[in-house]
Amino acid sequence: MRYLVGIPYVNRIDLLYRAIHSIPAYWPNTVVLDNSPSRELRQAHWLTQAVTVVEPTVPLTFVQSMNAFQRMAEERGAEAVFYMHNDAEAHPGTPEQFLHVLSQLKASGKKWGLALTNFDALAAYNMEAVRTAGPWDTVFSSYFADIDYHRRLRLAGYEEVFTGLPVDHHGSSTRKSDSKVNFIVDVTWPLYERYYELKWGGKMAQETYLTPFNRPV
């Protein structure tokens, strides 16, 4: 299977090191986006020897990063675009098993859109589904964006596959490690939550609209 693995990075290079070294099978197809304010990955020579590091003109939000990974995957003719948290760590054997599961899905002809391990600590999106659903909504910055995108995939008729493969996740380390990021998340959380409600006619699991803002198809 042709695939691209995307990891957006903001902080905690120690956890990024553990994430990268847990997926050696993916290294030739892995892209790390350096969204750190000080461009600290410029000095991470161990990283550039293993994977591709891309430094955008300005640091990207999570949503902008996901759209960038989609474009890169499309340009490379990939069949799937992976997303891995920079603070996730795959157990030995998980990367290879995950590829095996995706190959089986492809062979089965199942209409899958998203394959998960420990939720989206390591996840894969079917590029066919991506082309149908379109890019991520850039009104969001990070939180609620995944809920929005996954709902759009389901409404487009694509299934979620829960593999249960073991991947550790040091949750929310990006915001916990930077008081400024944490402050911004706390302040904007209710704004993005309200936007999601307006877009889908209710909170998560209480949505009433089948199209964004209840617009006709």
mmCIF file of N, CA and C in Angstrom, residues 17 20 46 63 106 115 124 137 149 155 198:
data_model
loop_
_atom_site.group_PDB
_atom_site.id
_atom_site.type_symbol
_atom_site.label_atom_id
_atom_site.label_comp_id
_atom_site.label_asym_id
_atom_site.label_seq_id
_atom_site.Cartn_x
_atom_site.Cartn_y
_atom_site.Cartn_z
ATOM 1 N N TYR A 17 10.892 12.092 19.780
ATOM 2 C CA TYR A 17 11.950 11.084 19.621
ATOM 3 C C TYR A 17 11.385 9.687 19.850
ATOM 4 N N ILE A 20 8.933 8.725 16.900
ATOM 5 C CA ILE A 20 9.636 8.365 15.669
ATOM 6 C C ILE A 20 10.306 7.002 15.790
ATOM 7 N N TRP A 46 19.302 13.945 14.212
ATOM 8 C CA TRP A 46 18.870 12.543 14.278
ATOM 9 C C TRP A 46 17.536 12.349 13.541
ATOM 10 N N VAL A 63 -5.297 21.837 12.117
ATOM 11 C CA VAL A 63 -6.161 21.638 10.947
ATOM 12 C C VAL A 63 -5.411 21.948 9.651
ATOM 13 N N LYS A 106 -8.258 -3.033 2.040
ATOM 14 C CA LYS A 106 -8.207 -2.737 0.609
ATOM 15 C C LYS A 106 -8.632 -3.954 -0.208
ATOM 16 N N ALA A 115 -9.266 4.354 9.912
ATOM 17 C CA ALA A 115 -8.841 3.219 10.734
ATOM 18 C C ALA A 115 -8.106 3.757 11.945
ATOM 19 N N ALA A 124 -5.326 6.149 10.209
ATOM 20 C CA ALA A 124 -5.144 6.200 8.760
ATOM 21 C C ALA A 124 -6.456 6.594 8.097
ATOM 22 N N ASP A 137 -12.025 21.552 8.047
ATOM 23 C CA ASP A 137 -12.615 22.879 8.208
ATOM 24 C C ASP A 137 -11.636 23.768 8.975
ATOM 25 N N TYR A 149 -14.648 16.257 11.233
ATOM 26 C CA TYR A 149 -14.208 15.542 10.031
ATOM 27 C C TYR A 149 -14.702 14.097 10.030
ATOM 28 N N LEU A 155 -21.093 10.501 7.267
ATOM 29 C CA LEU A 155 -22.233 10.943 6.461
ATOM 30 C C LEU A 155 -22.018 10.674 4.975
ATOM 31 N N LEU A 198 -23.587 24.919 15.988
ATOM 32 C CA LEU A 198 -24.277 25.647 14.929
ATOM 33 C C LEU A 198 -24.157 24.921 13.597
#
